[in-house]
């Protein structure tokens, strides 16, 4: 039997945890919907199919690269469908799939919770920061007695 060092055991434990974490369906979903532009895109597509240009105009803060990348991830996950219509110029439409539509109630619930509790979180942040802020002290030099 081979003896393992503590560092080897920790490394094996870390690898085991990471593989369980990546395989967890909940973590995979949270990873996807936690991407910066996913919620905004799902919200835009909830209103119906949209052309790429319409999405780009509605989500002005996203670069073309990020918008395209996010749409590809959503398409790969089966949440969004992409339809190319041959024309000049080529027309590309995106729409929520039934799977993507089934995610909307969850997204609405998360949005509602965030709206209801944003102030509570801000208050907690301020209290946390205030409790850990270094005390402001008078930094003037006070002469020692007898000097």
JSON list of C-alpha atoms in Angstrom, two decimals:
[
{"chain": "A", "resi": 1, "resn": "UNK", "atom": "CA", "xyz": [0.00, 0.00, 0.00]},
{"chain": "A", "resi": 2, "resn": "UNK", "atom": "CA", "xyz": [1.32, 3.42, -0.96]},
{"chain": "A", "resi": 3, "resn": "UNK", "atom": "CA", "xyz": [1.55, 6.12, 1.62]},
{"chain": "A", "resi": 4, "resn": "UNK", "atom": "CA", "xyz": [0.14, 9.48, 0.56]},
{"chain": "A", "resi": 5, "resn": "UNK", "atom": "CA", "xyz": [1.18, 12.80, 1.95]},
{"chain": "A", "resi": 6, "resn": "UNK", "atom": "CA", "xyz": [-1.33, 15.26, 3.38]},
{"chain": "A", "resi": 7, "resn": "UNK", "atom": "CA", "xyz": [-0.83, 17.45, 0.31]},
{"chain": "A", "resi": 8, "resn": "UNK", "atom": "CA", "xyz": [-1.67, 14.52, -1.99]},
{"chain": "A", "resi": 9, "resn": "UNK", "atom": "CA", "xyz": [-4.80, 13.69, 0.03]},
{"chain": "A", "resi": 10, "resn": "UNK", "atom": "CA", "xyz": [-5.91, 17.34, -0.14]},
{"chain": "A", "resi": 11, "resn": "UNK", "atom": "CA", "xyz": [-5.30, 17.43, -3.90]},
{"chain": "A", "resi": 12, "resn": "UNK", "atom": "CA", "xyz": [-7.32, 14.22, -4.40]},
{"chain": "A", "resi": 13, "resn": "UNK", "atom": "CA", "xyz": [-10.09, 15.57, -2.21]},
{"chain": "A", "resi": 14, "resn": "UNK", "atom": "CA", "xyz": [-10.14, 18.84, -4.18]},
{"chain": "A", "resi": 15, "resn": "UNK", "atom": "CA", "xyz": [-10.36, 16.97, -7.50]},
{"chain": "A", "resi": 16, "resn": "UNK", "atom": "CA", "xyz": [-13.16, 14.79, -6.19]},
{"chain": "A", "resi": 17, "resn": "UNK", "atom": "CA", "xyz": [-15.10, 17.81, -4.95]},
{"chain": "A", "resi": 18, "resn": "UNK", "atom": "CA", "xyz": [-14.62, 19.69, -8.22]},
{"chain": "A", "resi": 19, "resn": "UNK", "atom": "CA", "xyz": [-15.90, 16.75, -10.27]},
{"chain": "A", "resi": 20, "resn": "UNK", "atom": "CA", "xyz": [-19.01, 16.44, -8.05]},
{"chain": "A", "resi": 21, "resn": "UNK", "atom": "CA", "xyz": [-19.52, 20.22, -8.21]},
{"chain": "A", "resi": 22, "resn": "UNK", "atom": "CA", "xyz": [-19.33, 20.32, -12.01]},
{"chain": "A", "resi": 23, "resn": "UNK", "atom": "CA", "xyz": [-21.68, 17.36, -12.37]},
{"chain": "A", "resi": 24, "resn": "UNK", "atom": "CA", "xyz": [-24.33, 18.89, -10.08]},
{"chain": "A", "resi": 25, "resn": "UNK", "atom": "CA", "xyz": [-27.34, 20.00, -12.19]},
{"chain": "A", "resi": 26, "resn": "UNK", "atom": "CA", "xyz": [-28.13, 22.89, -9.86]},
{"chain": "A", "resi": 27, "resn": "UNK", "atom": "CA", "xyz": [-24.60, 24.28, -10.08]},
{"chain": "A", "resi": 28, "resn": "UNK", "atom": "CA", "xyz": [-24.62, 23.89, -13.86]},
{"chain": "A", "resi": 29, "resn": "UNK", "atom": "CA", "xyz": [-27.89, 25.83, -14.12]},
{"chain": "A", "resi": 30, "resn": "UNK", "atom": "CA", "xyz": [-26.75, 28.57, -11.75]},
{"chain": "A", "resi": 31, "resn": "UNK", "atom": "CA", "xyz": [-23.50, 28.84, -13.68]},
{"chain": "A", "resi": 32, "resn": "UNK", "atom": "CA", "xyz": [-25.42, 29.37, -16.92]},
{"chain": "A", "resi": 33, "resn": "UNK", "atom": "CA", "xyz": [-28.08, 31.79, -15.69]},
{"chain": "A", "resi": 34, "resn": "UNK", "atom": "CA", "xyz": [-25.49, 33.66, -13.65]},
{"chain": "A", "resi": 35, "resn": "UNK", "atom": "CA", "xyz": [-23.65, 34.74, -16.79]},
{"chain": "A", "resi": 36, "resn": "UNK", "atom": "CA", "xyz": [-23.78, 38.49, -17.19]},
{"chain": "A", "resi": 37, "resn": "UNK", "atom": "CA", "xyz": [-26.09, 38.76, -20.22]},
{"chain": "A", "resi": 38, "resn": "UNK", "atom": "CA", "xyz": [-28.22, 35.61, -19.88]},
{"chain": "A", "resi": 39, "resn": "UNK", "atom": "CA", "xyz": [-31.04, 37.07, -17.78]},
{"chain": "A", "resi": 40, "resn": "UNK", "atom": "CA", "xyz": [-31.31, 40.12, -20.03]},
{"chain": "A", "resi": 41, "resn": "UNK", "atom": "CA", "xyz": [-31.39, 37.98, -23.17]},
{"chain": "A", "resi": 42, "resn": "UNK", "atom": "CA", "xyz": [-33.99, 35.61, -21.75]},
{"chain": "A", "resi": 43, "resn": "UNK", "atom": "CA", "xyz": [-36.10, 38.61, -20.76]},
{"chain": "A", "resi": 44, "resn": "UNK", "atom": "CA", "xyz": [-35.86, 40.08, -24.26]},
{"chain": "A", "resi": 45, "resn": "UNK", "atom": "CA", "xyz": [-36.71, 36.75, -25.92]},
{"chain": "A", "resi": 46, "resn": "UNK", "atom": "CA", "xyz": [-39.65, 36.20, -23.55]},
{"chain": "A", "resi": 47, "resn": "UNK", "atom": "CA", "xyz": [-41.53, 38.75, -25.65]},
{"chain": "A", "resi": 48, "resn": "UNK", "atom": "CA", "xyz": [-41.11, 36.60, -28.76]},
{"chain": "A", "resi": 49, "resn": "UNK", "atom": "CA", "xyz": [-38.56, 35.88, -31.50]},
{"chain": "A", "resi": 50, "resn": "UNK", "atom": "CA", "xyz": [-36.07, 38.66, -32.12]},
{"chain": "A", "resi": 51, "resn": "UNK", "atom": "CA", "xyz": [-33.52, 39.38, -34.80]},
{"chain": "A", "resi": 52, "resn": "UNK", "atom": "CA", "xyz": [-29.90, 39.65, -33.81]},
{"chain": "A", "resi": 53, "resn": "UNK", "atom": "CA", "xyz": [-29.88, 43.39, -34.55]},
{"chain": "A", "resi": 54, "resn": "UNK", "atom": "CA", "xyz": [-32.92, 43.95, -32.33]},
{"chain": "A", "resi": 55, "resn": "UNK", "atom": "CA", "xyz": [-31.24, 42.09, -29.47]},
{"chain": "A", "resi": 56, "resn": "UNK", "atom": "CA", "xyz": [-28.03, 44.07, -29.97]},
{"chain": "A", "resi": 57, "resn": "UNK", "atom": "CA", "xyz": [-29.97, 47.36, -29.87]},
{"chain": "A", "resi": 58, "resn": "UNK", "atom": "CA", "xyz": [-31.97, 46.34, -26.79]},
{"chain": "A", "resi": 59, "resn": "UNK", "atom": "CA", "xyz": [-28.86, 45.20, -24.92]},
{"chain": "A", "resi": 60, "resn": "UNK", "atom": "CA", "xyz": [-26.61, 48.14, -25.70]},
{"chain": "A", "resi": 61, "resn": "UNK", "atom": "CA", "xyz": [-24.06, 47.33, -22.97]},
{"chain": "A", "resi": 62, "resn": "UNK", "atom": "CA", "xyz": [-23.09, 43.96, -24.45]},
{"chain": "A", "resi": 63, "resn": "UNK", "atom": "CA", "xyz": [-20.37, 43.79, -27.06]},
{"chain": "A", "resi": 64, "resn": "UNK", "atom": "CA", "xyz": [-21.07, 41.91, -30.28]},
{"chain": "A", "resi": 65, "resn": "UNK", "atom": "CA", "xyz": [-18.65, 39.20, -29.16]},
{"chain": "A", "resi": 66, "resn": "UNK", "atom": "CA", "xyz": [-20.34, 38.71, -25.78]},
{"chain": "A", "resi": 67, "resn": "UNK", "atom": "CA", "xyz": [-23.83, 38.76, -27.24]},
{"chain": "A", "resi": 68, "resn": "UNK", "atom": "CA", "xyz": [-22.91, 36.18, -29.87]},
{"chain": "A", "resi": 69, "resn": "UNK", "atom": "CA", "xyz": [-21.07, 34.02, -27.34]},
{"chain": "A", "resi": 70, "resn": "UNK", "atom": "CA", "xyz": [-23.98, 34.10, -24.88]},
{"chain": "A", "resi": 71, "resn": "UNK", "atom": "CA", "xyz": [-26.51, 33.26, -27.58]},
{"chain": "A", "resi": 72, "resn": "UNK", "atom": "CA", "xyz": [-24.36, 30.32, -28.69]},
{"chain": "A", "resi": 73, "resn": "UNK", "atom": "CA", "xyz": [-24.17, 28.99, -25.13]},
{"chain": "A", "resi": 74, "resn": "UNK", "atom": "CA", "xyz": [-27.94, 29.29, -24.74]},
{"chain": "A", "resi": 75, "resn": "UNK", "atom": "CA", "xyz": [-28.45, 27.58, -28.10]},
{"chain": "A", "resi": 76, "resn": "UNK", "atom": "CA", "xyz": [-26.07, 24.77, -27.11]},
{"chain": "A", "resi": 77, "resn": "UNK", "atom": "CA", "xyz": [-27.99, 24.31, -23.84]},
{"chain": "A", "resi": 78, "resn": "UNK", "atom": "CA", "xyz": [-31.25, 24.04, -25.79]},
{"chain": "A", "resi": 79, "resn": "UNK", "atom": "CA", "xyz": [-32.72, 27.21, -24.29]},
{"chain": "A", "resi": 80, "resn": "UNK", "atom": "CA", "xyz": [-32.65, 29.27, -27.50]},
{"chain": "A", "resi": 81, "resn": "UNK", "atom": "CA", "xyz": [-33.21, 28.36, -31.14]},
{"chain": "A", "resi": 82, "resn": "UNK", "atom": "CA", "xyz": [-31.45, 30.11, -34.02]},
{"chain": "A", "resi": 83, "resn": "UNK", "atom": "CA", "xyz": [-33.10, 30.39, -37.41]},
{"chain": "A", "resi": 84, "resn": "UNK", "atom": "CA", "xyz": [-31.19, 31.64, -40.45]},
{"chain": "A", "resi": 85, "resn": "UNK", "atom": "CA", "xyz": [-33.28, 32.96, -43.34]},
{"chain": "A", "resi": 86, "resn": "UNK", "atom": "CA", "xyz": [-31.38, 33.34, -46.60]},
{"chain": "A", "resi": 87, "resn": "UNK", "atom": "CA", "xyz": [-31.78, 36.91, -47.76]},
{"chain": "A", "resi": 88, "resn": "UNK", "atom": "CA", "xyz": [-29.61, 39.90, -48.46]},
{"chain": "A", "resi": 89, "resn": "UNK", "atom": "CA", "xyz": [-28.50, 40.57, -45.80]},
{"chain": "A", "resi": 90, "resn": "UNK", "atom": "CA", "xyz": [-28.92, 37.23, -44.06]},
{"chain": "A", "resi": 91, "resn": "UNK", "atom": "CA", "xyz": [-31.67, 37.27, -41.44]},
{"chain": "A", "resi": 92, "resn": "UNK", "atom": "CA", "xyz": [-30.96, 35.53, -38.13]},
{"chain": "A", "resi": 93, "resn": "UNK", "atom": "CA", "xyz": [-33.78, 35.13, -35.63]},
{"chain": "A", "resi": 94, "resn": "UNK", "atom": "CA", "xyz": [-33.52, 33.88, -32.06]},
{"chain": "A", "resi": 95, "resn": "UNK", "atom": "CA", "xyz": [-36.39, 32.49, -30.01]},
{"chain": "A", "resi": 96, "resn": "UNK", "atom": "CA", "xyz": [-36.86, 30.68, -26.73]},
{"chain": "A", "resi": 97, "resn": "UNK", "atom": "CA", "xyz": [-37.36, 26.95, -27.04]},
{"chain": "A", "resi": 98, "resn": "UNK", "atom": "CA", "xyz": [-39.97, 25.24, -24.86]},
{"chain": "A", "resi": 99, "resn": "UNK", "atom": "CA", "xyz": [-37.11, 24.43, -22.48]},
{"chain": "A", "resi": 100, "resn": "UNK", "atom": "CA", "xyz": [-36.11, 28.10, -22.41]},
{"chain": "A", "resi": 101, "resn": "UNK", "atom": "CA", "xyz": [-39.72, 29.14, -21.81]},
{"chain": "A", "resi": 102, "resn": "UNK", "atom": "CA", "xyz": [-39.91, 26.73, -18.88]},
{"chain": "A", "resi": 103, "resn": "UNK", "atom": "CA", "xyz": [-37.07, 28.70, -17.26]},
{"chain": "A", "resi": 104, "resn": "UNK", "atom": "CA", "xyz": [-38.97, 32.02, -17.35]},
{"chain": "A", "resi": 105, "resn": "UNK", "atom": "CA", "xyz": [-41.03, 31.48, -14.16]},
{"chain": "A", "resi": 106, "resn": "UNK", "atom": "CA", "xyz": [-37.81, 30.80, -12.25]},
{"chain": "A", "resi": 107, "resn": "UNK", "atom": "CA", "xyz": [-36.17, 33.92, -13.70]},
{"chain": "A", "resi": 108, "resn": "UNK", "atom": "CA", "xyz": [-39.23, 36.00, -12.79]},
{"chain": "A", "resi": 109, "resn": "UNK", "atom": "CA", "xyz": [-39.16, 34.62, -9.24]},
{"chain": "A", "resi": 110, "resn": "UNK", "atom": "CA", "xyz": [-35.46, 35.48, -8.88]},
{"chain": "A", "resi": 111, "resn": "UNK", "atom": "CA", "xyz": [-36.11, 38.98, -10.24]},
{"chain": "A", "resi": 112, "resn": "UNK", "atom": "CA", "xyz": [-39.03, 39.48, -7.85]},
{"chain": "A", "resi": 113, "resn": "UNK", "atom": "CA", "xyz": [-36.93, 38.28, -4.89]},
{"chain": "A", "resi": 114, "resn": "UNK", "atom": "CA", "xyz": [-34.07, 40.61, -5.88]},
{"chain": "A", "resi": 115, "resn": "UNK", "atom": "CA", "xyz": [-36.43, 43.57, -6.19]},
{"chain": "A", "resi": 116, "resn": "UNK", "atom": "CA", "xyz": [-37.95, 42.84, -2.77]},
{"chain": "A", "resi": 117, "resn": "UNK", "atom": "CA", "xyz": [-34.64, 42.32, -0.97]},
{"chain": "A", "resi": 118, "resn": "UNK", "atom": "CA", "xyz": [-32.13, 44.62, -2.71]},
{"chain": "A", "resi": 119, "resn": "UNK", "atom": "CA", "xyz": [-32.35, 47.20, 0.10]},
{"chain": "A", "resi": 120, "resn": "UNK", "atom": "CA", "xyz": [-31.94, 44.48, 2.75]},
{"chain": "A", "resi": 121, "resn": "UNK", "atom": "CA", "xyz": [-28.76, 43.30, 1.04]},
{"chain": "A", "resi": 122, "resn": "UNK", "atom": "CA", "xyz": [-27.45, 46.86, 0.74]},
{"chain": "A", "resi": 123, "resn": "UNK", "atom": "CA", "xyz": [-28.14, 47.44, 4.45]},
{"chain": "A", "resi": 124, "resn": "UNK", "atom": "CA", "xyz": [-26.37, 44.20, 5.37]},
{"chain": "A", "resi": 125, "resn": "UNK", "atom": "CA", "xyz": [-23.38, 45.18, 3.21]},
{"chain": "A", "resi": 126, "resn": "UNK", "atom": "CA", "xyz": [-23.13, 48.57, 4.88]},
{"chain": "A", "resi": 127, "resn": "UNK", "atom": "CA", "xyz": [-23.38, 47.04, 8.37]},
{"chain": "A", "resi": 128, "resn": "UNK", "atom": "CA", "xyz": [-20.75, 44.43, 7.51]},
{"chain": "A", "resi": 129, "resn": "UNK", "atom": "CA", "xyz": [-18.37, 47.03, 6.06]},
{"chain": "A", "resi": 130, "resn": "UNK", "atom": "CA", "xyz": [-18.89, 49.40, 9.02]},
{"chain": "A", "resi": 131, "resn": "UNK", "atom": "CA", "xyz": [-18.16, 46.63, 11.53]},
{"chain": "A", "resi": 132, "resn": "UNK", "atom": "CA", "xyz": [-14.90, 45.77, 9.79]},
{"chain": "A", "resi": 133, "resn": "UNK", "atom": "CA", "xyz": [-13.70, 49.25, 8.88]},
{"chain": "A", "resi": 134, "resn": "UNK", "atom": "CA", "xyz": [-10.49, 50.19, 10.63]},
{"chain": "A", "resi": 135, "resn": "UNK", "atom": "CA", "xyz": [-11.11, 52.70, 13.34]},
{"chain": "A", "resi": 136, "resn": "UNK", "atom": "CA", "xyz": [-10.13, 56.19, 12.34]},
{"chain": "A", "resi": 137, "resn": "UNK", "atom": "CA", "xyz": [-7.65, 57.46, 14.87]},
{"chain": "A", "resi": 138, "resn": "UNK", "atom": "CA", "xyz": [-6.09, 60.81, 15.40]},
{"chain": "A", "resi": 139, "resn": "UNK", "atom": "CA", "xyz": [-2.77, 60.47, 13.65]},
{"chain": "A", "resi": 140, "resn": "UNK", "atom": "CA", "xyz": [-1.22, 63.65, 15.06]},
{"chain": "A", "resi": 141, "resn": "UNK", "atom": "CA", "xyz": [1.91, 63.06, 16.99]},
{"chain": "A", "resi": 142, "resn": "UNK", "atom": "CA", "xyz": [1.38, 63.48, 20.65]},
{"chain": "A", "resi": 143, "resn": "UNK", "atom": "CA", "xyz": [4.57, 64.52, 22.44]},
{"chain": "A", "resi": 144, "resn": "UNK", "atom": "CA", "xyz": [5.74, 62.11, 25.07]},
{"chain": "A", "resi": 145, "resn": "UNK", "atom": "CA", "xyz": [5.86, 63.49, 28.63]},
{"chain": "A", "resi": 146, "resn": "UNK", "atom": "CA", "xyz": [9.17, 65.09, 29.47]},
{"chain": "A", "resi": 147, "resn": "UNK", "atom": "CA", "xyz": [10.21, 65.82, 25.91]}
]
